[in-house]
mmCIF file of C-alpha atoms and ligand atoms in Angstrom:
data_model
loop_
_atom_site.group_PDB
_atom_site.id
_atom_site.type_symbol
_atom_site.label_atom_id
_atom_site.label_comp_id
_atom_site.label_asym_id
_atom_site.label_seq_id
_atom_site.Cartn_x
_atom_site.Cartn_y
_atom_site.Cartn_z
ATOM 1 C CA MET A 1 198.132 -133.217 -137.874
ATOM 2 C CA LEU A 2 195.449 -134.969 -136.210
ATOM 3 C CA ASN A 3 192.299 -135.988 -137.870
ATOM 4 C CA ASP A 4 193.371 -134.178 -140.976
ATOM 5 C CA ARG A 5 194.043 -130.682 -139.166
ATOM 6 C CA LYS A 6 197.115 -128.523 -138.396
ATOM 7 C CA VAL A 7 198.389 -128.512 -134.639
ATOM 8 C CA SER A 8 199.166 -125.514 -132.982
ATOM 9 C CA PHE A 9 200.633 -126.172 -129.273
ATOM 10 C CA SER A 10 202.346 -123.055 -126.923
ATOM 11 C CA GLY A 11 203.178 -123.138 -123.280
ATOM 12 C CA ILE A 12 203.914 -119.872 -121.116
ATOM 13 C CA GLN A 13 205.364 -120.557 -117.441
ATOM 14 C CA PRO A 14 203.360 -119.054 -114.449
ATOM 15 C CA SER A 15 206.652 -118.088 -113.355
ATOM 16 C CA GLY A 16 205.700 -114.542 -112.980
ATOM 17 C CA ASN A 17 203.124 -112.139 -114.100
ATOM 18 C CA LEU A 18 203.111 -112.182 -117.657
ATOM 19 C CA THR A 19 204.652 -109.086 -119.221
ATOM 20 C CA ILE A 20 203.995 -107.131 -122.703
ATOM 21 C CA GLY A 21 207.027 -109.293 -124.114
ATOM 22 C CA ASN A 22 205.161 -112.325 -123.768
ATOM 23 C CA TYR A 23 201.368 -110.561 -124.638
ATOM 24 C CA LEU A 24 203.002 -109.189 -127.798
ATOM 25 C CA GLY A 25 205.516 -112.418 -128.508
ATOM 26 C CA ALA A 26 203.221 -115.280 -127.965
ATOM 27 C CA LEU A 27 200.200 -114.551 -126.214
ATOM 28 C CA LYS A 28 198.653 -111.689 -128.603
ATOM 29 C CA ASN A 29 199.022 -114.760 -131.541
ATOM 30 C CA PHE A 30 197.347 -117.633 -130.230
ATOM 31 C CA PRO A 31 194.211 -116.610 -131.593
ATOM 32 C CA TYR A 32 195.341 -116.486 -134.886
ATOM 33 C CA TYR A 33 195.227 -120.030 -135.388
ATOM 34 C CA THR A 34 191.565 -120.908 -133.443
ATOM 35 C CA GLU A 35 189.843 -121.467 -136.664
ATOM 36 C CA ASN A 36 192.100 -123.739 -139.172
ATOM 37 C CA TYR A 37 194.255 -125.584 -136.439
ATOM 38 C CA LYS A 38 193.426 -127.408 -133.792
ATOM 39 C CA CYS A 39 194.630 -125.424 -131.131
ATOM 40 C CA PHE A 40 196.353 -126.611 -127.090
ATOM 41 C CA TYR A 41 197.820 -123.650 -125.748
ATOM 42 C CA CYS A 42 199.390 -125.103 -121.977
ATOM 43 C CA VAL A 43 200.209 -123.473 -118.889
ATOM 44 C CA VAL A 44 203.942 -124.973 -118.732
ATOM 45 C CA ASP A 45 203.562 -124.956 -114.347
ATOM 46 C CA MET A 46 206.757 -127.903 -114.290
ATOM 47 C CA HIS A 47 208.849 -125.876 -116.397
ATOM 48 C CA ALA A 48 208.540 -122.796 -113.943
ATOM 49 C CA ILE A 49 209.826 -125.353 -111.047
ATOM 50 C CA THR A 50 213.062 -125.311 -112.902
ATOM 51 C CA VAL A 51 213.379 -122.242 -110.700
ATOM 52 C CA ARG A 52 212.975 -121.783 -107.030
ATOM 53 C CA GLN A 53 208.816 -120.794 -106.471
ATOM 54 C CA VAL A 54 206.569 -119.993 -103.599
ATOM 55 C CA PRO A 55 203.568 -122.529 -103.817
ATOM 56 C CA ALA A 56 200.908 -120.561 -103.116
ATOM 57 C CA GLU A 57 201.908 -117.450 -105.629
ATOM 58 C CA LEU A 58 202.457 -120.406 -108.525
ATOM 59 C CA ARG A 59 199.029 -121.520 -107.701
ATOM 60 C CA ARG A 60 197.306 -118.587 -107.714
ATOM 61 C CA ARG A 61 199.302 -117.538 -111.332
ATOM 62 C CA THR A 62 198.508 -120.660 -113.200
ATOM 63 C CA SER A 63 195.348 -120.077 -112.182
ATOM 64 C CA GLU A 64 195.382 -116.200 -113.448
ATOM 65 C CA THR A 65 197.655 -117.371 -116.569
ATOM 66 C CA LEU A 66 194.659 -120.054 -118.211
ATOM 67 C CA ALA A 67 192.557 -117.106 -117.080
ATOM 68 C CA LEU A 68 194.824 -114.979 -119.156
ATOM 69 C CA TYR A 69 194.377 -116.966 -122.141
ATOM 70 C CA ILE A 70 190.401 -116.543 -122.231
ATOM 71 C CA ALA A 71 190.869 -112.985 -121.674
ATOM 72 C CA CYS A 72 193.212 -112.783 -124.877
ATOM 73 C CA GLY A 73 190.903 -114.127 -126.787
ATOM 74 C CA LEU A 74 191.425 -117.788 -126.704
ATOM 75 C CA ASP A 75 187.596 -119.343 -126.166
ATOM 76 C CA PRO A 76 187.443 -122.863 -124.692
ATOM 77 C CA ASP A 77 184.841 -124.268 -126.876
ATOM 78 C CA LYS A 78 187.360 -124.117 -129.350
ATOM 79 C CA ASN A 79 190.912 -124.290 -127.775
ATOM 80 C CA THR A 80 191.745 -126.448 -125.335
ATOM 81 C CA LEU A 81 193.561 -124.671 -122.558
ATOM 82 C CA TYR A 82 194.928 -126.801 -119.994
ATOM 83 C CA VAL A 83 197.469 -127.327 -117.212
ATOM 84 C CA GLN A 84 200.958 -129.043 -117.744
ATOM 85 C CA SER A 85 201.016 -130.924 -114.904
ATOM 86 C CA HIS A 86 197.140 -131.760 -114.863
ATOM 87 C CA VAL A 87 198.257 -134.048 -118.431
ATOM 88 C CA PRO A 88 200.776 -136.863 -116.722
ATOM 89 C CA ALA A 89 201.888 -137.438 -120.534
ATOM 90 C CA HIS A 90 203.818 -134.442 -120.511
ATOM 91 C CA ALA A 91 206.347 -136.017 -118.139
ATOM 92 C CA GLU A 92 206.504 -139.354 -119.347
ATOM 93 C CA LEU A 93 207.178 -138.303 -123.082
ATOM 94 C CA ALA A 94 209.801 -136.009 -121.401
ATOM 95 C CA TRP A 95 211.618 -139.190 -119.516
ATOM 96 C CA ILE A 96 211.843 -141.201 -123.457
ATOM 97 C CA LEU A 97 213.049 -137.638 -125.182
ATOM 98 C CA ASN A 98 215.766 -137.320 -122.605
ATOM 99 C CA CYS A 99 217.451 -140.525 -124.116
ATOM 100 C CA PHE A 100 217.096 -139.247 -127.262
ATOM 101 C CA THR A 101 218.397 -135.839 -126.561
ATOM 102 C CA MET A 102 222.476 -134.935 -126.585
ATOM 103 C CA PHE A 103 224.075 -133.440 -123.600
ATOM 104 C CA GLY A 104 226.056 -131.115 -126.040
ATOM 105 C CA GLU A 105 222.505 -130.075 -127.439
ATOM 106 C CA LEU A 106 221.701 -129.255 -124.122
ATOM 107 C CA SER A 107 224.781 -127.485 -123.528
ATOM 108 C CA ARG A 108 224.614 -125.102 -126.294
ATOM 109 C CA MET A 109 220.789 -123.687 -124.883
ATOM 110 C CA THR A 110 221.064 -120.156 -124.304
ATOM 111 C CA GLN A 111 218.207 -119.852 -121.463
ATOM 112 C CA PHE A 112 220.114 -122.744 -119.532
ATOM 113 C CA LYS A 113 223.673 -120.835 -119.744
ATOM 114 C CA ASP A 114 221.433 -117.409 -118.889
ATOM 115 C CA LYS A 115 219.199 -119.053 -116.446
ATOM 116 C CA SER A 116 222.142 -121.050 -114.720
ATOM 117 C CA ALA A 117 224.105 -117.380 -114.331
ATOM 118 C CA ARG A 118 221.708 -115.531 -112.557
ATOM 119 C CA HIS A 119 220.673 -118.485 -110.675
ATOM 120 C CA ALA A 120 224.116 -119.923 -109.410
ATOM 121 C CA ASP A 121 223.163 -121.633 -106.207
ATOM 122 C CA ASN A 122 220.370 -123.512 -108.179
ATOM 123 C CA ILE A 123 222.042 -125.266 -111.472
ATOM 124 C CA ASN A 124 219.488 -127.930 -111.366
ATOM 125 C CA ALA A 125 219.122 -130.743 -113.603
ATOM 126 C CA GLY A 126 215.924 -130.019 -114.851
ATOM 127 C CA LEU A 127 217.173 -126.823 -115.613
ATOM 128 C CA PHE A 128 219.485 -128.172 -118.330
ATOM 129 C CA THR A 129 216.808 -130.900 -119.388
ATOM 130 C CA TYR A 130 214.160 -128.004 -119.812
ATOM 131 C CA PRO A 131 214.368 -128.251 -123.536
ATOM 132 C CA ALA A 132 213.691 -132.103 -123.364
ATOM 133 C CA LEU A 133 210.326 -131.425 -121.410
ATOM 134 C CA MET A 134 209.661 -128.492 -124.245
ATOM 135 C CA ALA A 135 210.010 -131.073 -126.913
ATOM 136 C CA ALA A 136 207.515 -133.624 -125.537
ATOM 137 C CA ASP A 137 204.681 -130.935 -124.758
ATOM 138 C CA ILE A 138 204.880 -130.388 -128.554
ATOM 139 C CA LEU A 139 205.484 -133.586 -129.851
ATOM 140 C CA LEU A 140 202.428 -135.045 -127.739
ATOM 141 C CA TYR A 141 200.404 -133.253 -129.831
ATOM 142 C CA GLN A 142 201.712 -133.863 -133.280
ATOM 143 C CA THR A 143 201.936 -130.133 -133.926
ATOM 144 C CA ASP A 144 202.634 -128.504 -137.119
ATOM 145 C CA VAL A 145 203.228 -125.055 -135.980
ATOM 146 C CA VAL A 146 204.958 -123.441 -132.421
ATOM 147 C CA PRO A 147 203.406 -119.899 -131.789
ATOM 148 C CA ILE A 148 206.643 -118.292 -129.754
ATOM 149 C CA GLY A 149 209.014 -114.994 -129.194
ATOM 150 C CA ALA A 150 212.860 -115.263 -130.508
ATOM 151 C CA ASP A 151 213.727 -116.595 -126.795
ATOM 152 C CA GLN A 152 212.530 -119.597 -127.441
ATOM 153 C CA LYS A 153 213.512 -120.551 -131.017
ATOM 154 C CA GLN A 154 216.615 -122.695 -130.458
ATOM 155 C CA HIS A 155 214.141 -124.887 -128.414
ATOM 156 C CA VAL A 156 211.959 -125.559 -131.159
ATOM 157 C CA GLU A 157 214.917 -125.959 -133.317
ATOM 158 C CA LEU A 158 216.228 -128.537 -131.093
ATOM 159 C CA THR A 159 212.627 -130.455 -130.910
ATOM 160 C CA ARG A 160 212.781 -130.355 -134.584
ATOM 161 C CA ASN A 161 216.229 -132.523 -134.243
ATOM 162 C CA ILE A 162 214.944 -134.890 -131.653
ATOM 163 C CA ALA A 163 211.690 -135.478 -133.480
ATOM 164 C CA GLU A 164 214.082 -135.895 -136.880
ATOM 165 C CA ARG A 165 216.447 -138.323 -135.171
ATOM 166 C CA ILE A 166 213.414 -140.083 -133.800
ATOM 167 C CA ASN A 167 211.513 -140.788 -136.821
ATOM 168 C CA GLN A 168 214.541 -141.953 -138.629
ATOM 169 C CA ILE A 169 214.498 -144.876 -136.345
ATOM 170 C CA TYR A 170 210.542 -145.303 -136.110
ATOM 171 C CA PRO A 171 208.888 -143.634 -139.291
ATOM 172 C CA ASP A 172 206.636 -141.025 -139.178
ATOM 173 C CA LEU A 173 206.492 -141.105 -135.684
ATOM 174 C CA PHE A 174 206.110 -137.587 -134.855
ATOM 175 C CA THR A 175 205.275 -134.613 -137.045
ATOM 176 C CA VAL A 176 208.151 -131.899 -137.073
ATOM 177 C CA PRO A 177 207.474 -128.771 -135.817
ATOM 178 C CA GLU A 178 207.853 -125.003 -137.197
ATOM 179 C CA PRO A 179 208.113 -122.249 -135.003
ATOM 180 C CA ILE A 180 206.639 -118.979 -135.877
ATOM 181 C CA MET A 181 207.197 -116.115 -135.137
ATOM 182 C CA PRO A 182 205.355 -112.133 -135.013
ATOM 183 C CA GLN A 183 206.870 -109.611 -137.794
ATOM 184 C CA ALA A 184 207.085 -106.916 -134.796
ATOM 185 C CA GLY A 185 207.137 -107.821 -130.761
ATOM 186 C CA ALA A 186 209.387 -111.396 -131.744
ATOM 187 C CA LYS A 187 211.602 -110.070 -128.929
ATOM 188 C CA ILE A 188 210.356 -106.833 -126.235
ATOM 189 C CA MET A 189 213.283 -105.838 -124.397
ATOM 190 C CA SER A 190 213.521 -104.328 -120.933
ATOM 191 C CA LEU A 191 212.700 -100.918 -120.436
ATOM 192 C CA ALA A 192 216.035 -100.402 -117.966
ATOM 193 C CA ASP A 193 218.667 -102.126 -120.153
ATOM 194 C CA PRO A 194 216.969 -102.557 -123.420
ATOM 195 C CA THR A 195 219.630 -104.500 -124.114
ATOM 196 C CA LYS A 196 218.246 -107.450 -122.276
ATOM 197 C CA LYS A 197 215.091 -108.948 -123.067
ATOM 198 C CA MET A 198 212.480 -108.380 -120.799
ATOM 199 C CA SER A 199 211.563 -111.243 -118.608
ATOM 200 C CA LYS A 200 208.601 -111.756 -116.566
ATOM 201 C CA SER A 201 211.059 -113.030 -113.418
ATOM 202 C CA ASP A 202 212.641 -109.781 -113.389
ATOM 203 C CA GLU A 203 212.819 -108.306 -109.928
ATOM 204 C CA ASN A 204 213.562 -104.318 -111.035
ATOM 205 C CA GLU A 205 209.788 -103.640 -111.990
ATOM 206 C CA ASN A 206 210.497 -100.490 -113.756
ATOM 207 C CA ALA A 207 212.449 -103.185 -116.230
ATOM 208 C CA VAL A 208 209.062 -104.600 -117.054
ATOM 209 C CA VAL A 209 205.427 -103.691 -118.579
ATOM 210 C CA ARG A 210 202.900 -106.004 -117.123
ATOM 211 C CA ILE A 211 199.653 -107.065 -118.562
ATOM 212 C CA LEU A 212 198.023 -106.570 -115.591
ATOM 213 C CA ASP A 213 199.557 -103.082 -114.836
ATOM 214 C CA ASP A 214 197.080 -100.300 -113.961
ATOM 215 C CA ARG A 215 196.631 -97.350 -116.733
ATOM 216 C CA ASP A 216 198.910 -94.987 -114.677
ATOM 217 C CA THR A 217 202.036 -97.321 -113.795
ATOM 218 C CA ILE A 218 202.065 -98.487 -117.624
ATOM 219 C CA ILE A 219 202.569 -94.755 -118.412
ATOM 220 C CA ARG A 220 204.689 -93.828 -115.541
ATOM 221 C CA LYS A 221 207.324 -97.060 -116.587
ATOM 222 C CA PHE A 222 207.229 -95.976 -120.137
ATOM 223 C CA ARG A 223 208.241 -92.569 -119.419
ATOM 224 C CA ARG A 224 211.063 -93.917 -117.320
ATOM 225 C CA ALA A 225 212.096 -96.187 -119.973
ATOM 226 C CA VAL A 226 216.201 -95.827 -121.037
ATOM 227 C CA THR A 227 216.709 -94.302 -124.287
ATOM 228 C CA ASP A 228 219.980 -91.874 -125.372
ATOM 229 C CA SER A 229 220.522 -88.144 -125.620
ATOM 230 C CA ASP A 230 219.328 -88.114 -128.953
ATOM 231 C CA THR A 231 216.197 -86.345 -129.153
ATOM 232 C CA CYS A 232 214.906 -87.661 -132.597
ATOM 233 C CA VAL A 233 212.923 -90.828 -132.618
ATOM 234 C CA ARG A 234 214.334 -93.297 -135.674
ATOM 235 C CA PHE A 235 215.091 -96.523 -135.810
ATOM 236 C CA ALA A 236 219.200 -97.401 -135.893
ATOM 237 C CA GLU A 237 222.293 -99.241 -134.567
ATOM 238 C CA GLY A 238 223.265 -97.861 -130.734
ATOM 239 C CA LYS A 239 219.231 -96.321 -130.404
ATOM 240 C CA ASP A 240 218.662 -99.738 -128.012
ATOM 241 C CA GLY A 241 215.886 -97.912 -126.017
ATOM 242 C CA ILE A 242 213.805 -95.884 -128.493
ATOM 243 C CA ASN A 243 214.575 -98.772 -130.906
ATOM 244 C CA ASN A 244 212.796 -101.319 -128.681
ATOM 245 C CA LEU A 245 209.757 -98.542 -127.538
ATOM 246 C CA MET A 246 209.515 -98.323 -131.455
ATOM 247 C CA THR A 247 208.538 -101.878 -131.757
ATOM 248 C CA ILE A 248 206.038 -102.003 -128.800
ATOM 249 C CA TYR A 249 204.296 -99.249 -130.812
ATOM 250 C CA ALA A 250 205.208 -100.791 -133.936
ATOM 251 C CA ALA A 251 203.856 -104.170 -132.546
ATOM 252 C CA PHE A 252 200.657 -102.542 -131.096
ATOM 253 C CA THR A 253 199.764 -100.295 -133.722
ATOM 254 C CA GLY A 254 200.733 -102.555 -136.630
ATOM 255 C CA LYS A 255 202.353 -99.103 -138.151
ATOM 256 C CA SER A 256 206.017 -99.591 -139.481
ATOM 257 C CA MET A 257 209.029 -97.854 -138.490
ATOM 258 C CA GLU A 258 208.610 -95.159 -141.117
ATOM 259 C CA GLU A 259 204.834 -94.062 -140.230
ATOM 260 C CA ILE A 260 206.292 -94.011 -136.704
ATOM 261 C CA GLU A 261 209.311 -91.928 -137.455
ATOM 262 C CA ARG A 262 206.867 -89.761 -139.595
ATOM 263 C CA GLU A 263 204.605 -89.539 -136.782
ATOM 264 C CA PHE A 264 206.838 -87.896 -134.506
ATOM 265 C CA GLU A 265 209.000 -85.602 -136.742
ATOM 266 C CA GLY A 266 210.378 -82.787 -134.439
ATOM 267 C CA ARG A 267 208.594 -84.177 -131.476
ATOM 268 C CA GLY A 268 210.299 -84.761 -128.332
ATOM 269 C CA TYR A 269 211.614 -88.160 -126.556
ATOM 270 C CA GLY A 270 208.961 -86.881 -123.812
ATOM 271 C CA ASP A 271 205.858 -86.911 -126.201
ATOM 272 C CA PHE A 272 206.542 -90.500 -127.759
ATOM 273 C CA LYS A 273 207.177 -91.963 -124.822
ATOM 274 C CA LEU A 274 203.465 -91.278 -123.232
ATOM 275 C CA ALA A 275 202.075 -91.986 -127.072
ATOM 276 C CA VAL A 276 203.519 -94.930 -126.448
ATOM 277 C CA GLY A 277 202.490 -96.134 -122.962
ATOM 278 C CA GLU A 278 198.949 -94.558 -123.782
ATOM 279 C CA THR A 279 198.786 -96.995 -126.885
ATOM 280 C CA CYS A 280 200.002 -99.944 -125.002
ATOM 281 C CA ALA A 281 197.091 -98.913 -121.673
ATOM 282 C CA ASP A 282 194.437 -98.740 -124.027
ATOM 283 C CA GLN A 283 194.773 -102.006 -125.676
ATOM 284 C CA LEU A 284 195.640 -103.480 -122.621
ATOM 285 C CA ALA A 285 192.130 -102.281 -120.744
ATOM 286 C CA PRO A 286 189.448 -104.871 -122.737
ATOM 287 C CA VAL A 287 192.178 -107.882 -121.120
ATOM 288 C CA GLN A 288 192.407 -106.465 -118.120
ATOM 289 C CA ALA A 289 188.541 -105.896 -117.702
ATOM 290 C CA GLU A 290 187.896 -109.605 -119.382
ATOM 291 C CA PHE A 291 190.319 -110.876 -116.698
ATOM 292 C CA LYS A 292 188.626 -109.375 -113.830
ATOM 293 C CA LYS A 293 185.242 -110.695 -114.597
ATOM 294 C CA LEU A 294 186.852 -114.823 -115.154
ATOM 295 C CA CYS A 295 188.783 -114.094 -111.647
ATOM 296 C CA ALA A 296 185.452 -113.403 -110.144
ATOM 297 C CA ASP A 297 183.789 -116.731 -111.756
ATOM 298 C CA LYS A 298 186.787 -119.626 -109.837
ATOM 299 C CA ALA A 299 184.075 -122.044 -110.321
ATOM 300 C CA TYR A 300 184.017 -121.588 -114.325
ATOM 301 C CA LEU A 301 187.725 -121.524 -114.269
ATOM 302 C CA GLU A 302 188.416 -124.318 -112.641
ATOM 303 C CA ALA A 303 185.736 -126.430 -115.175
ATOM 304 C CA GLN A 304 187.195 -124.667 -118.156
ATOM 305 C CA MET A 305 190.588 -125.991 -116.414
ATOM 306 C CA LYS A 306 189.563 -129.821 -115.849
ATOM 307 C CA LYS A 307 187.504 -130.035 -119.443
ATOM 308 C CA GLY A 308 190.510 -128.990 -121.098
ATOM 309 C CA ALA A 309 192.862 -130.831 -119.143
ATOM 310 C CA ASP A 310 190.716 -134.056 -120.124
ATOM 311 C CA GLU A 311 190.886 -133.347 -123.915
ATOM 312 C CA ALA A 312 194.505 -132.903 -123.907
ATOM 313 C CA ALA A 313 195.315 -135.954 -122.248
ATOM 314 C CA TYR A 314 192.839 -137.844 -124.460
ATOM 315 C CA TYR A 315 195.309 -136.404 -127.680
ATOM 316 C CA ALA A 316 198.317 -136.955 -125.301
ATOM 317 C CA ARG A 317 197.953 -140.944 -124.371
ATOM 318 C CA LYS A 318 197.246 -141.452 -127.998
ATOM 319 C CA THR A 319 200.565 -140.035 -129.109
ATOM 320 C CA LEU A 320 202.670 -141.567 -125.837
ATOM 321 C CA SER A 321 200.989 -145.105 -126.938
ATOM 322 C CA LYS A 322 202.385 -145.286 -130.204
ATOM 323 C CA VAL A 323 205.737 -144.451 -129.108
ATOM 324 C CA LYS A 324 205.731 -146.855 -126.299
ATOM 325 C CA LYS A 325 204.724 -149.501 -128.900
ATOM 326 C CA LYS A 326 207.177 -148.050 -130.778
ATOM 327 C CA LEU A 327 210.146 -148.887 -128.594
ATOM 328 C CA GLY A 328 208.920 -151.976 -127.411
ATOM 329 C CA PHE A 329 207.297 -151.326 -123.827
ATOM 330 C CA ILE A 330 204.526 -153.923 -123.359
ATOM 331 C CA ILE A 331 201.637 -151.278 -122.966
HETATM 332 N N1 AQP B 1 210.909 -110.165 -123.694
HETATM 333 C C1 AQP B 1 209.783 -111.474 -124.511
HETATM 334 N N2 AQP B 1 209.779 -110.996 -125.938
HETATM 335 C C2 AQP B 1 208.882 -111.351 -126.683
HETATM 336 N N3 AQP B 1 208.577 -112.663 -126.184
HETATM 337 C C3 AQP B 1 208.921 -113.163 -125.391
HETATM 338 N N4 AQP B 1 208.516 -114.186 -124.783
HETATM 339 C C4 AQP B 1 209.166 -114.340 -123.205
HETATM 340 N N5 AQP B 1 209.582 -113.100 -123.144
HETATM 341 C C5 AQP B 1 209.489 -112.446 -124.372
HETATM 342 C C6 AQP B 1 207.867 -115.314 -125.188
HETATM 343 O O1 AQP B 1 207.081 -115.445 -124.321
HETATM 344 C C7 AQP B 1 206.034 -116.520 -124.011
HETATM 345 C C8 AQP B 1 206.069 -117.678 -122.933
HETATM 346 O O2 AQP B 1 207.322 -117.417 -122.341
HETATM 347 P P1 AQP B 1 207.675 -118.377 -120.914
HETATM 348 O O3 AQP B 1 207.193 -118.258 -119.961
HETATM 349 O O4 AQP B 1 207.726 -120.022 -121.798
HETATM 350 O O5 AQP B 1 209.390 -118.571 -120.977
HETATM 351 P P2 AQP B 1 209.974 -117.221 -121.307
HETATM 352 O O6 AQP B 1 210.270 -117.475 -122.967
HETATM 353 O O7 AQP B 1 211.711 -117.650 -120.442
HETATM 354 O O8 AQP B 1 209.873 -115.748 -120.769
HETATM 355 P P3 AQP B 1 210.456 -114.934 -119.133
HETATM 356 O O9 AQP B 1 209.043 -113.532 -119.022
HETATM 357 O O10 AQP B 1 211.573 -114.524 -119.755
HETATM 358 O O11 AQP B 1 209.930 -115.798 -118.049
HETATM 359 P P4 AQP B 1 210.782 -116.050 -117.211
HETATM 360 O O12 AQP B 1 211.732 -114.442 -116.288
HETATM 361 O O13 AQP B 1 210.429 -117.264 -116.142
HETATM 362 O O14 AQP B 1 212.467 -116.787 -117.893
HETATM 363 C C9 AQP B 1 207.508 -117.367 -124.960
HETATM 364 O O15 AQP B 1 206.814 -117.640 -126.278
HETATM 365 C C10 AQP B 1 208.105 -116.837 -125.261
HETATM 366 O O16 AQP B 1 208.985 -116.651 -126.732
#
């Protein structure tokens, strides 16, 4: 809570061009909290460098991610939208939380295991301690809810454990946050390998649909999506590809699996894939148009980025000072 208002915090890494996984699992759900919560939505560039980035691309994607936040309906006058590295308190608190986070806990994180397998030549300490920085992101704002996709649930649970551990020593220092996941779309799978999560850093372009892909590309990618040799659109075990497409369709339309099965009864996969592609393209079109407008006005974006950083820094400093005082630092 901050000033008697509940707090929503979430972040997205500018580690690639955002996908419909990031959109359906996280971004699309952020505006829901705007009216009733104090909202902080951050572009977490410091997390992105746990994997090597090309500096010019990181810079471009950081601004573009902030623009996408606004294009997806986050009003910068009602939400604090900012870039993580602009608020040094994130790094400061992360160091402190590292000293309350156990080696064993970090070793169990699925994302660390996955990413170290994918980047075997660069298993750096940042990749390992990433969850302590994420805990700092969240705890700095006395966050109540963290809207996220399913893959980040384990990190929010670790954040809760860290907060509870510290609160046992220094009572009421942190609000203990709740992860919130959407009913449909919490885990969108790759179109090329539906047993694997869709990830923005996937090198196979056919595996991911990006928020900014044009209509033809979106429809083509869905048409190529891996399915199975059956022909019936139904949600069932062993039909990972179709289950994923049905989940995407459900998340965009709000329809239930039963409704989708009825809608496509007696029609083949071709019809269904086209409908998913068209629906996705239709829903992303207004976001893309807004994004284009925003990117044409660099001065506006820079001003919003600066305003967001100032607002976030104000609240972050308050928590950080409280933490430092409790720990015995001279402030
Ligand atoms: N496939 C997904 N389905 C649903 N939600 C997803 N999210 C990510 N992928 C999916 C959610 O998007 C938010 C931002 O994620 P992130 O940028 O912090 O990093 P990530 O979870 O590691 O996402 P990516 O796309 O897989 O990035 P890379 O390729 O860089 O690792 C989170 O709320 C996440 O749950």
